Amino acid sequence: MCGIIGIVGHSEVNQALYDGLTVLQHRGQDAAGIMTCDDDGKFFLRKDNGLVKDVFHTRHMIRLKGKMGIGHIRYPTAGCSTSAESQPFYVNSPFGIALAHNGNLTNTKVLKDELFQTDRRHLNTDSDSEVLLNVLAHELQNSSKLTPQPQDIFNAVAQVHRRCRGAYAAVAMISGVGVMAFRDPYGIRPAVIGKRETEQGTEYVVASESVAVDILDYELVRDIEPGECVFIDTKGNFYSQQCAENPVKSPCIFEYVYFARPDSMMDGISVHKSRMRMGTKLAQKIKREFPEHDIDVVIPIPDTSRSAALQLSYDLGVVYREGFIKNRYIGRTFIMPGQTMRKKSVRQKLNAIDLEFRGKNVLLVDDSIVRGTTSQQIVQMARDAGANKVYLASAAPPVRFPNVYGIDMPSANEFVAHDRNVEEISKQLGVDWLVYQDLPDLVAAINKKSDVERFDTSCFDGEYITGDIDANYLYYIDAMRNDLNKQNSDKSNAVIELHNN
């Protein structure tokens, strides 16, 4: 999972890009990058591993000149984690193009072969984002014009849709021409448009989430539609066109469960409101399955479960309390590579308030349960703090299948729900009882009032909406994602970086 942003303004955009990336930081903590373009068409780039605040210093910001630019934040994936894989990526032909991408291409190997054998293009990393950039560049090269026009850009994106499979929300910048953004025909990954009026004219921003639009004082216009491409030229003129043949709005449901900030709107859906409705659905299930429950207090596992937990406590008529204090200087454990780092970080990240647990029957509420290692430790923390009984409720169904569209979930056999029923999972986690959200209830909670045709729920039901995922691809993903492979990859990358330094 990553975050993207692009701005076309009438004044320097470096600070706005930086501010936008900071509020998208929850989408990735591994690397950050910004590329700007000045009036002469010259690109300026700064990218590196680390948080936004650590990657960009005053000396870097001064060099990022220009009235348009794009930015990216990345979280660790199964591939290489060196700074060479941080984004935006750049190619000098044609025109000079930079691109930042959120998602995952599922036919990367095929595209790599095509790019080398047919398109005669060289790739320097293992990133599918560089593949996407080169496919776009090759298609733009078919334009005979010295300066590509909007229709040339839309034609190129139409060809990208025909060649690329999987999930991609991308923002790209063409030297001296403008900024473009597009989503895959299923709209799996989010992207929104904002604008504001200035004395010099209209300025535009595109970003992964509306929170970036809000914080920069732009007006949220709408989402980029699945398959759509938008283009803003250097003068601030806005163009858009549907470039896919059969778009189907099918956003990833895990965005609403975990990744997105609660103050974001995506595809016309309030993340906060959807999580509150998840809490209501969970409360209804608890009333059905445990009508004589003895819950004394509802405690959220911060931060993403707060909205659901608060509404659940209200619907159950049970007291809500904050029982864990979070160290905000520790990253999100879900997106940390390797079990060793993950286990270590949980104790550093959370500390229990004994008074809220001692002698009570506690219902812990989490947004989802993936590996279960974090949940095990939190349950034990609650018991160590004196809880009489510990129950656990998940706002999402059991995660049983790998995500192939940009969420780097672990190998399937690392899921706590792998080959286990709810009772067995409950014993594994050490809780007195466990309740999961039902998938139909999750969908109903999120899709109360929207034009979403269906959601990508593949991590819960194994139904991959792009229709191109088979057992061989899942085996390949599994081999890439298991923690042992990741640890070996990290060691190899550390050796490479050591020699390079």
Short mmCIF file of C-alpha atoms in Angstrom, two decimals:
data_model
loop_
_atom_site.label_atom_id
_atom_site.label_comp_id
_atom_site.label_asym_id
_atom_site.label_seq_id
_atom_site.Cartn_x
_atom_site.Cartn_y
_atom_site.Cartn_z
CA MET A 1 0.00 0.00 0.00
CA CYS A 2 1.30 3.43 -0.95
CA GLY A 3 0.19 7.03 -1.18
CA ILE A 4 0.36 9.35 -4.18
CA ILE A 5 -0.13 13.06 -4.73
CA GLY A 6 0.20 15.46 -7.67
CA ILE A 7 -0.27 19.23 -7.86
CA VAL A 8 -0.44 21.76 -10.67
CA GLY A 9 -0.37 25.27 -9.25
CA HIS A 10 0.57 28.86 -10.03
CA SER A 11 3.24 29.09 -7.33
CA GLU A 12 5.89 26.79 -5.87
CA VAL A 13 4.37 23.42 -4.90
CA ASN A 14 7.20 21.81 -2.92
CA GLN A 15 5.77 22.65 0.51
CA ALA A 16 2.25 21.58 -0.45
CA LEU A 17 3.54 18.24 -1.73
CA TYR A 18 5.46 17.74 1.50
CA ASP A 19 2.41 18.59 3.63
CA GLY A 20 0.23 16.30 1.54
CA LEU A 21 2.62 13.39 1.99
CA THR A 22 2.73 13.87 5.76
CA VAL A 23 -1.03 13.31 6.06
CA LEU A 24 -0.74 10.26 3.80
CA GLN A 25 2.09 8.85 5.91
CA HIS A 26 -0.22 6.16 7.35
CA ARG A 27 -0.21 4.57 3.87
CA GLY A 28 3.53 3.87 3.97
CA GLN A 29 6.55 4.43 6.19
CA ASP A 30 9.34 2.84 4.19
CA ALA A 31 10.26 5.53 1.66
CA ALA A 32 9.20 8.92 0.37
CA GLY A 33 9.87 10.97 -2.74
CA ILE A 34 8.99 14.23 -4.48
CA MET A 35 9.70 15.33 -8.04
CA THR A 36 8.95 18.84 -9.29
CA CYS A 37 9.22 20.53 -12.67
CA ASP A 38 10.10 24.18 -13.27
CA ASP A 39 8.96 26.49 -16.08
CA ASP A 40 11.89 25.40 -18.25
CA GLY A 41 10.81 21.76 -18.05
CA LYS A 42 13.66 20.71 -15.76
CA PHE A 43 12.96 17.99 -13.19
CA PHE A 44 14.12 18.09 -9.57
CA LEU A 45 14.02 14.92 -7.46
CA ARG A 46 14.51 13.94 -3.86
CA LYS A 47 13.66 10.42 -2.65
CA ASP A 48 15.04 8.02 -0.06
CA ASN A 49 14.09 5.40 2.50
CA GLY A 50 12.43 6.76 5.64
CA LEU A 51 9.55 8.87 6.87
CA VAL A 52 8.62 12.10 5.11
CA LYS A 53 10.07 14.20 7.93
CA ASP A 54 13.37 12.33 7.72
CA VAL A 55 13.75 12.23 3.93
CA PHE A 56 13.20 15.95 3.29
CA HIS A 57 15.31 18.64 4.90
CA THR A 58 15.55 22.34 4.15
CA ARG A 59 18.38 21.85 1.68
CA HIS A 60 16.27 19.35 -0.28
CA MET A 61 13.14 21.48 -0.25
CA ILE A 62 15.01 24.50 -1.62
CA ARG A 63 16.10 22.45 -4.64
CA LEU A 64 12.59 21.20 -5.41
CA LYS A 65 11.65 24.08 -7.68
CA GLY A 66 8.57 24.35 -9.82
CA LYS A 67 4.84 24.98 -9.98
CA MET A 68 3.91 21.38 -10.56
CA GLY A 69 5.06 18.13 -9.02
CA ILE A 70 4.21 14.66 -7.80
CA GLY A 71 4.97 12.77 -4.60
CA HIS A 72 4.89 9.24 -3.24
CA ILE A 73 5.18 7.35 0.03
CA ARG A 74 5.82 3.61 0.12
CA TYR A 75 5.53 0.80 2.59
CA PRO A 76 7.70 -2.36 2.58
CA THR A 77 6.87 -4.98 -0.03
CA ALA A 78 8.07 -8.48 -0.75
CA GLY A 79 10.67 -7.21 -3.18
CA CYS A 80 13.75 -5.08 -2.78
CA SER A 81 13.61 -2.33 -0.14
CA THR A 82 16.60 -0.26 -1.21
CA SER A 83 16.24 3.45 -1.91
CA ALA A 84 16.50 2.67 -5.65
CA GLU A 85 12.95 1.32 -5.42
CA SER A 86 11.54 4.50 -3.88
CA GLN A 87 9.40 6.65 -6.13
CA PRO A 88 8.74 8.68 -8.27
CA PHE A 89 10.44 6.90 -11.17
CA TYR A 90 11.65 8.78 -14.25
CA VAL A 91 12.33 8.09 -17.93
CA ASN A 92 13.76 10.68 -20.30
CA SER A 93 11.99 9.41 -23.44
CA PRO A 94 9.63 10.54 -24.72
CA PHE A 95 9.34 14.11 -23.43
CA GLY A 96 10.59 13.28 -19.91
CA ILE A 97 8.04 11.49 -17.71
CA ALA A 98 7.91 10.82 -13.97
CA LEU A 99 5.40 8.49 -12.30
CA ALA A 100 4.26 7.44 -8.83
CA HIS A 101 2.03 4.40 -8.38
CA ASN A 102 -0.14 2.78 -5.71
CA GLY A 103 -1.16 -0.82 -6.30
CA ASN A 104 0.29 -3.97 -7.84
CA LEU A 105 0.42 -5.22 -11.41
CA THR A 106 -0.40 -8.91 -11.68
CA ASN A 107 1.17 -9.47 -15.11
CA THR A 108 4.51 -7.82 -14.38
CA LYS A 109 6.62 -10.68 -15.74
CA VAL A 110 4.81 -10.66 -19.10
CA LEU A 111 5.14 -6.88 -19.34
CA LYS A 112 8.85 -7.00 -18.51
CA ASP A 113 9.42 -9.41 -21.38
CA GLU A 114 7.38 -7.25 -23.76
CA LEU A 115 9.21 -4.09 -22.74
CA PHE A 116 12.60 -5.66 -23.42
CA GLN A 117 11.89 -7.78 -26.47
CA THR A 118 9.34 -5.60 -28.27
CA ASP A 119 9.50 -2.08 -26.86
CA ARG A 120 13.30 -2.11 -26.42
CA ARG A 121 13.14 -0.55 -22.96
CA HIS A 122 15.53 -1.16 -20.09
CA LEU A 123 14.33 -1.62 -16.50
CA ASN A 124 16.65 -0.83 -13.63
CA THR A 125 14.66 -2.19 -10.66
CA ASP A 126 12.27 -5.01 -9.78
CA SER A 127 9.44 -2.54 -9.16
CA ASP A 128 6.19 -3.00 -11.07
CA SER A 129 5.83 0.79 -10.87
CA GLU A 130 8.82 1.17 -13.19
CA VAL A 131 7.12 -1.32 -15.51
CA LEU A 132 3.94 0.77 -15.49
CA LEU A 133 5.93 3.92 -16.23
CA ASN A 134 7.69 2.33 -19.20
CA VAL A 135 4.46 0.96 -20.64
CA LEU A 136 2.97 4.46 -20.41
CA ALA A 137 6.10 6.01 -21.94
CA HIS A 138 6.08 3.54 -24.84
CA GLU A 139 2.44 4.28 -25.61
CA LEU A 140 3.03 8.04 -25.42
CA GLN A 141 5.91 7.64 -27.84
CA ASN A 142 3.40 6.74 -30.54
CA SER A 143 2.36 10.39 -30.58
CA SER A 144 4.01 12.20 -33.47
CA LYS A 145 3.61 15.60 -31.82
CA LEU A 146 6.47 17.41 -30.15
CA THR A 147 4.11 18.30 -27.30
CA PRO A 148 1.46 15.67 -26.47
CA GLN A 149 -2.13 16.89 -26.49
CA PRO A 150 -4.85 15.69 -24.08
CA GLN A 151 -6.17 13.18 -26.61
CA ASP A 152 -2.69 11.73 -27.08
CA ILE A 153 -2.49 11.19 -23.34
CA PHE A 154 -5.92 9.57 -23.19
CA ASN A 155 -5.06 7.28 -26.09
CA ALA A 156 -1.87 6.20 -24.32
CA VAL A 157 -3.74 5.43 -21.08
CA ALA A 158 -6.30 3.41 -23.04
CA GLN A 159 -3.42 1.25 -24.27
CA VAL A 160 -2.06 0.99 -20.72
CA HIS A 161 -5.43 -0.41 -19.65
CA ARG A 162 -5.30 -2.98 -22.43
CA ARG A 163 -1.79 -4.13 -21.51
CA CYS A 164 -1.68 -3.89 -17.72
CA ARG A 165 -3.52 -6.12 -15.28
CA GLY A 166 -4.06 -5.70 -11.57
CA ALA A 167 -4.43 -2.57 -9.45
CA TYR A 168 -2.99 0.85 -10.17
CA ALA A 169 -3.78 4.37 -9.14
CA ALA A 170 -1.04 6.47 -10.69
CA VAL A 171 0.00 10.08 -11.04
CA ALA A 172 2.48 11.08 -13.74
CA MET A 173 4.15 14.32 -14.80
CA ILE A 174 5.29 15.19 -18.32
CA SER A 175 8.07 17.77 -18.54
CA GLY A 176 6.71 21.17 -19.50
CA VAL A 177 3.28 19.70 -20.29
CA GLY A 178 1.34 18.89 -17.10
CA VAL A 179 0.22 16.25 -14.64
CA MET A 180 -1.98 13.25 -15.40
CA ALA A 181 -3.61 10.68 -13.10
CA PHE A 182 -5.51 7.49 -13.78
CA ARG A 183 -7.02 4.43 -12.08
CA ASP A 184 -7.27 0.86 -13.27
CA PRO A 185 -10.61 -0.21 -14.85
CA TYR A 186 -11.78 -1.67 -11.52
CA GLY A 187 -10.81 1.33 -9.39
CA ILE A 188 -9.22 -0.99 -6.84
CA ARG A 189 -6.94 1.71 -5.42
CA PRO A 190 -8.31 5.17 -4.53
CA ALA A 191 -7.61 8.58 -6.07
CA VAL A 192 -9.46 11.88 -5.65
CA ILE A 193 -9.40 15.31 -7.29
CA GLY A 194 -9.39 18.68 -5.53
CA LYS A 195 -9.23 22.26 -6.77
CA ARG A 196 -9.03 25.81 -5.48
CA GLU A 197 -9.34 29.25 -7.01
CA THR A 198 -6.50 31.75 -6.67
CA GLU A 199 -5.84 35.21 -8.09
CA GLN A 200 -3.59 33.59 -10.69
CA GLY A 201 -6.17 30.97 -11.67
CA THR A 202 -7.37 27.48 -10.74
CA GLU A 203 -5.02 25.02 -9.06
CA TYR A 204 -5.56 21.26 -8.92
CA VAL A 205 -4.46 18.40 -6.69
CA VAL A 206 -4.89 14.64 -7.06
CA ALA A 207 -4.22 12.36 -4.11
CA SER A 208 -4.88 8.90 -2.71
CA GLU A 209 -7.25 10.21 -0.04
CA SER A 210 -9.42 13.28 0.45
CA VAL A 211 -7.66 14.09 3.73
CA ALA A 212 -4.72 15.43 1.67
CA VAL A 213 -7.12 17.63 -0.29
CA ASP A 214 -8.64 18.95 2.95
CA ILE A 215 -5.36 19.68 4.71
CA LEU A 216 -4.06 21.68 1.73
CA ASP A 217 -7.22 23.81 1.71
CA TYR A 218 -8.50 22.55 -1.63
CA GLU A 219 -12.13 21.75 -2.37
CA LEU A 220 -12.87 18.06 -2.92
CA VAL A 221 -14.32 17.77 -6.42
CA ARG A 222 -14.78 14.03 -6.89
CA ASP A 223 -13.04 10.69 -7.22
CA ILE A 224 -11.20 9.70 -10.36
CA GLU A 225 -13.47 7.08 -11.86
CA PRO A 226 -12.25 3.53 -12.57
CA GLY A 227 -10.56 3.54 -15.97
CA GLU A 228 -10.63 7.34 -16.16
CA CYS A 229 -7.66 9.57 -16.88
CA VAL A 230 -7.50 13.22 -15.86
CA PHE A 231 -4.95 15.68 -17.20
CA ILE A 232 -4.11 19.19 -15.99
CA ASP A 233 -1.79 21.23 -18.19
CA THR A 234 0.71 23.78 -16.91
CA LYS A 235 -1.83 26.59 -17.38
CA GLY A 236 -4.34 24.91 -15.11
CA ASN A 237 -6.70 23.62 -17.80
CA PHE A 238 -8.48 20.44 -16.72
CA TYR A 239 -9.32 17.54 -19.06
CA SER A 240 -10.76 14.08 -18.40
CA GLN A 241 -11.85 11.04 -20.35
CA GLN A 242 -12.94 7.47 -19.69
CA CYS A 243 -10.19 5.31 -21.21
CA ALA A 244 -11.33 1.79 -20.31
CA GLU A 245 -13.72 -0.31 -22.36
CA ASN A 246 -15.69 -1.92 -19.52
CA PRO A 247 -14.97 -0.17 -16.20
CA VAL A 248 -16.48 -1.68 -13.05
CA LYS A 249 -16.22 0.24 -9.77
CA SER A 250 -14.76 -2.34 -7.39
CA PRO A 251 -12.63 -0.65 -4.71
CA CYS A 252 -10.61 -2.67 -2.22
CA ILE A 253 -12.72 -3.19 0.90
CA PHE A 254 -9.61 -3.28 3.12
CA GLU A 255 -9.14 0.45 2.48
CA TYR A 256 -12.22 1.10 4.59
CA VAL A 257 -11.40 -1.54 7.19
CA TYR A 258 -7.83 -0.52 7.93
CA PHE A 259 -5.71 1.56 5.59
CA ALA A 260 -7.56 4.83 5.01
CA ARG A 261 -7.77 7.61 7.57
CA PRO A 262 -11.22 7.88 9.15
CA ASP A 263 -11.54 11.51 8.03
CA SER A 264 -11.24 10.52 4.35
CA MET A 265 -13.97 10.17 1.73
CA MET A 266 -13.31 7.57 -0.97
CA ASP A 267 -15.65 6.69 -3.83
CA GLY A 268 -18.34 8.71 -2.12
CA ILE A 269 -18.06 6.74 1.12
CA SER A 270 -17.13 8.18 4.52
CA VAL A 271 -14.50 5.94 6.08
CA HIS A 272 -15.53 7.05 9.58
CA LYS A 273 -19.23 6.39 9.02
CA SER A 274 -18.55 3.00 7.45
CA ARG A 275 -16.47 1.97 10.48
CA MET A 276 -19.24 3.09 12.82
CA ARG A 277 -21.68 0.89 10.90
CA MET A 278 -19.19 -1.98 11.21
CA GLY A 279 -19.50 -1.52 14.97
CA THR A 280 -23.29 -1.68 14.76
CA LYS A 281 -23.17 -4.88 12.71
CA LEU A 282 -20.74 -6.43 15.19
CA ALA A 283 -22.98 -5.49 18.12
CA GLN A 284 -25.93 -7.16 16.41
CA LYS A 285 -23.93 -10.35 15.93
CA ILE A 286 -22.77 -10.38 19.55
CA LYS A 287 -26.39 -10.02 20.68
CA ARG A 288 -27.33 -13.00 18.50
CA GLU A 289 -24.45 -15.28 19.48
CA PHE A 290 -23.89 -14.18 23.09
CA PRO A 291 -27.27 -12.81 24.28
CA GLU A 292 -26.27 -13.35 27.93
CA HIS A 293 -22.81 -11.78 27.55
CA ASP A 294 -21.11 -10.44 30.65
CA ILE A 295 -18.99 -7.72 29.03
CA ASP A 296 -18.09 -4.95 31.50
CA VAL A 297 -16.15 -2.66 29.19
CA VAL A 298 -15.37 -2.21 25.47
CA ILE A 299 -11.78 -1.22 24.70
CA PRO A 300 -10.46 -0.45 21.20
CA ILE A 301 -7.06 -1.53 19.96
CA PRO A 302 -5.86 1.85 18.67
CA ASP A 303 -6.12 3.55 16.29
CA THR A 304 -8.22 2.28 13.39
CA SER A 305 -10.77 0.36 15.50
CA ARG A 306 -11.93 3.35 17.56
CA SER A 307 -14.89 4.30 15.37
CA ALA A 308 -16.23 0.74 15.31
CA ALA A 309 -15.60 0.14 19.03
CA LEU A 310 -17.33 3.34 20.12
CA GLN A 311 -20.47 2.57 18.12
CA LEU A 312 -20.42 -1.09 19.23
CA SER A 313 -20.32 -0.06 22.90
CA TYR A 314 -23.23 2.32 22.35
CA ASP A 315 -25.33 -0.35 20.63
CA LEU A 316 -24.52 -2.96 23.31
CA GLY A 317 -25.13 -0.50 26.14
CA VAL A 318 -21.68 -1.23 27.57
CA VAL A 319 -19.14 1.30 28.84
CA TYR A 320 -16.45 2.39 26.36
CA ARG A 321 -12.96 3.06 27.69
CA GLU A 322 -9.53 3.80 26.26
CA GLY A 323 -7.39 1.08 27.81
CA PHE A 324 -4.22 1.27 25.71
CA ILE A 325 -1.88 4.21 25.35
CA LYS A 326 -0.11 4.30 22.03
CA ASN A 327 3.43 5.47 21.38
CA ARG A 328 2.90 7.51 18.22
CA TYR A 329 6.55 7.35 17.28
CA ILE A 330 6.36 3.66 16.39
CA GLY A 331 5.16 2.64 12.92
CA ARG A 332 2.07 0.61 12.07
CA THR A 333 2.84 -3.03 12.89
CA PHE A 334 0.75 -4.44 10.03
CA ILE A 335 3.12 -2.96 7.48
CA MET A 336 6.40 -3.86 9.19
CA PRO A 337 8.51 -6.53 7.48
CA GLY A 338 9.35 -9.71 9.36
CA GLN A 339 7.86 -11.24 12.51
CA THR A 340 10.84 -10.36 14.70
CA MET A 341 10.47 -6.63 14.12
CA ARG A 342 6.70 -6.90 14.40
CA LYS A 343 6.75 -8.71 17.75
CA LYS A 344 9.25 -6.28 19.18
CA SER A 345 7.28 -3.24 18.06
CA VAL A 346 3.96 -4.22 19.69
CA ARG A 347 5.30 -3.91 23.22
CA GLN A 348 7.00 -0.66 22.31
CA LYS A 349 3.84 0.70 20.71
CA LEU A 350 1.14 -0.09 23.27
CA ASN A 351 0.91 0.04 27.05
CA ALA A 352 -2.14 -0.98 29.06
CA ILE A 353 -3.83 1.19 31.70
CA ASP A 354 -4.26 -1.32 34.53
CA LEU A 355 -7.26 0.44 36.09
CA GLU A 356 -9.36 -0.14 32.97
CA PHE A 357 -8.69 -3.90 32.98
CA ARG A 358 -8.35 -5.03 36.59
CA GLY A 359 -11.14 -7.42 37.60
CA LYS A 360 -13.23 -6.73 34.48
CA ASN A 361 -14.57 -8.77 31.59
CA VAL A 362 -13.10 -6.88 28.66
CA LEU A 363 -14.17 -6.87 25.01
CA LEU A 364 -11.25 -5.83 22.83
CA VAL A 365 -12.18 -4.53 19.37
CA ASP A 366 -9.77 -4.60 16.44
CA ASP A 367 -10.26 -3.63 12.80
CA SER A 368 -8.96 -7.00 11.53
CA ILE A 369 -6.81 -9.95 12.49
CA VAL A 370 -4.16 -11.04 10.00
CA ARG A 371 -1.22 -12.99 11.45
CA GLY A 372 -2.56 -12.95 14.98
CA THR A 373 0.85 -12.33 16.56
CA THR A 374 -0.09 -8.76 17.47
CA SER A 375 -3.47 -9.89 18.85
CA GLN A 376 -1.82 -12.59 20.98
CA GLN A 377 0.44 -10.06 22.64
CA ILE A 378 -2.34 -7.53 23.21
CA VAL A 379 -4.57 -10.19 24.75
CA GLN A 380 -1.72 -11.16 27.07
CA MET A 381 -1.19 -7.50 27.96
CA ALA A 382 -4.86 -7.29 28.96
CA ARG A 383 -4.53 -10.36 31.16
CA ASP A 384 -1.32 -9.06 32.71
CA ALA A 385 -3.17 -5.83 33.50
CA GLY A 386 -5.65 -7.85 35.56
CA ALA A 387 -8.54 -8.56 33.20
CA ASN A 388 -10.88 -11.27 34.49
CA LYS A 389 -11.96 -12.39 31.01
CA VAL A 390 -10.80 -11.21 27.60
CA TYR A 391 -13.08 -11.30 24.56
CA LEU A 392 -12.12 -10.15 21.08
CA ALA A 393 -14.22 -8.79 18.21
CA SER A 394 -12.91 -8.18 14.69
CA ALA A 395 -14.62 -5.57 12.50
CA ALA A 396 -13.59 -7.65 9.48
CA PRO A 397 -14.11 -11.32 8.58
CA PRO A 398 -11.25 -13.85 8.89
CA VAL A 399 -8.40 -13.09 6.48
CA ARG A 400 -7.79 -16.38 4.66
CA PHE A 401 -6.47 -15.45 1.21
CA PRO A 402 -3.51 -13.35 0.00
CA ASN A 403 -4.12 -9.90 -1.40
CA VAL A 404 -2.56 -9.45 -4.84
CA TYR A 405 -3.62 -5.86 -5.51
CA GLY A 406 -1.11 -3.85 -3.50
CA ILE A 407 -1.53 -4.90 0.13
CA ASP A 408 1.55 -6.88 1.11
CA MET A 409 -0.15 -9.39 3.35
CA PRO A 410 1.99 -12.35 4.40
CA SER A 411 2.14 -15.83 3.00
CA ALA A 412 -1.30 -17.49 3.36
CA ASN A 413 -0.01 -20.13 5.78
CA GLU A 414 1.05 -17.31 8.13
CA PHE A 415 -2.58 -16.16 8.59
CA VAL A 416 -3.94 -17.13 11.99
CA ALA A 417 -7.17 -18.12 10.22
CA HIS A 418 -5.36 -20.47 7.84
CA ASP A 419 -6.93 -23.95 8.16
CA ARG A 420 -8.56 -22.97 11.48
CA ASN A 421 -12.17 -22.43 12.49
CA VAL A 422 -13.21 -19.62 14.84
CA GLU A 423 -12.95 -21.78 17.95
CA GLU A 424 -9.42 -22.87 17.02
CA ILE A 425 -8.42 -19.26 16.26
CA SER A 426 -9.83 -18.22 19.63
CA LYS A 427 -7.59 -20.75 21.41
CA GLN A 428 -4.59 -19.65 19.33
CA LEU A 429 -5.12 -16.02 20.34
CA GLY A 430 -5.79 -16.88 23.98
CA VAL A 431 -9.23 -15.25 24.27
CA ASP A 432 -12.30 -16.50 26.08
CA TRP A 433 -14.37 -16.05 22.92
CA LEU A 434 -13.93 -14.46 19.53
CA VAL A 435 -16.41 -12.95 17.09
CA TYR A 436 -15.72 -12.00 13.49
CA GLN A 437 -17.75 -9.69 11.26
CA ASP A 438 -19.73 -11.53 8.57
CA LEU A 439 -18.72 -10.55 5.04
CA PRO A 440 -22.26 -9.55 3.92
CA ASP A 441 -22.52 -7.33 7.01
CA LEU A 442 -19.14 -5.73 6.23
CA VAL A 443 -20.22 -4.94 2.67
CA ALA A 444 -23.55 -3.57 3.88
CA ALA A 445 -21.84 -1.39 6.48
CA ILE A 446 -19.58 0.22 3.89
CA ASN A 447 -21.87 0.37 0.87
CA LYS A 448 -24.92 1.96 2.45
CA LYS A 449 -25.27 4.81 -0.03
CA SER A 450 -22.89 4.74 -2.98
CA ASP A 451 -22.65 3.71 -6.61
CA VAL A 452 -20.02 1.04 -5.92
CA GLU A 453 -20.99 -2.01 -7.97
CA ARG A 454 -19.01 -4.46 -5.86
CA PHE A 455 -15.94 -4.50 -3.63
CA ASP A 456 -12.73 -6.44 -3.96
CA THR A 457 -13.10 -8.81 -1.00
CA SER A 458 -10.51 -11.31 -2.19
CA CYS A 459 -8.58 -11.51 1.09
CA PHE A 460 -11.77 -12.78 2.74
CA ASP A 461 -13.37 -14.95 0.05
CA GLY A 462 -10.61 -15.66 -2.48
CA GLU A 463 -12.57 -14.12 -5.37
CA TYR A 464 -10.14 -12.01 -7.42
CA ILE A 465 -12.11 -9.48 -9.44
CA THR A 466 -9.59 -9.10 -12.27
CA GLY A 467 -10.12 -12.73 -13.21
CA ASP A 468 -6.46 -13.41 -14.01
CA ILE A 469 -5.28 -14.94 -10.72
CA ASP A 470 -4.58 -18.66 -10.72
CA ALA A 471 -2.84 -21.16 -8.44
CA ASN A 472 0.53 -20.57 -10.09
CA TYR A 473 0.39 -16.83 -9.42
CA LEU A 474 -0.66 -17.40 -5.80
CA TYR A 475 2.25 -19.84 -5.38
CA TYR A 476 4.61 -17.18 -6.76
CA ILE A 477 3.20 -14.55 -4.39
CA ASP A 478 3.45 -16.95 -1.46
CA ALA A 479 7.12 -17.61 -2.20
CA MET A 480 7.82 -13.88 -2.37
CA ARG A 481 6.00 -12.98 0.83
CA ASN A 482 6.91 -15.52 3.45
CA ASP A 483 8.85 -13.94 6.29
CA LEU A 484 11.95 -16.12 5.82
CA ASN A 485 12.32 -14.94 2.23
CA LYS A 486 11.78 -11.36 3.33
CA GLN A 487 14.45 -11.59 6.00
CA ASN A 488 16.93 -13.06 3.51
CA SER A 489 16.04 -10.31 1.03
CA ASP A 490 16.58 -7.64 3.67
CA LYS A 491 19.99 -9.11 4.54
CA SER A 492 20.99 -9.19 0.87
CA ASN A 493 19.88 -5.60 0.39
CA ALA A 494 21.82 -4.53 3.47
CA VAL A 495 24.98 -6.10 2.04
CA ILE A 496 24.38 -4.39 -1.32
CA GLU A 497 23.89 -1.02 0.36
CA LEU A 498 26.96 -1.54 2.53
CA HIS A 499 29.13 -2.15 -0.55
CA ASN A 500 27.58 0.79 -2.37
CA ASN A 501 28.37 3.08 0.54
#
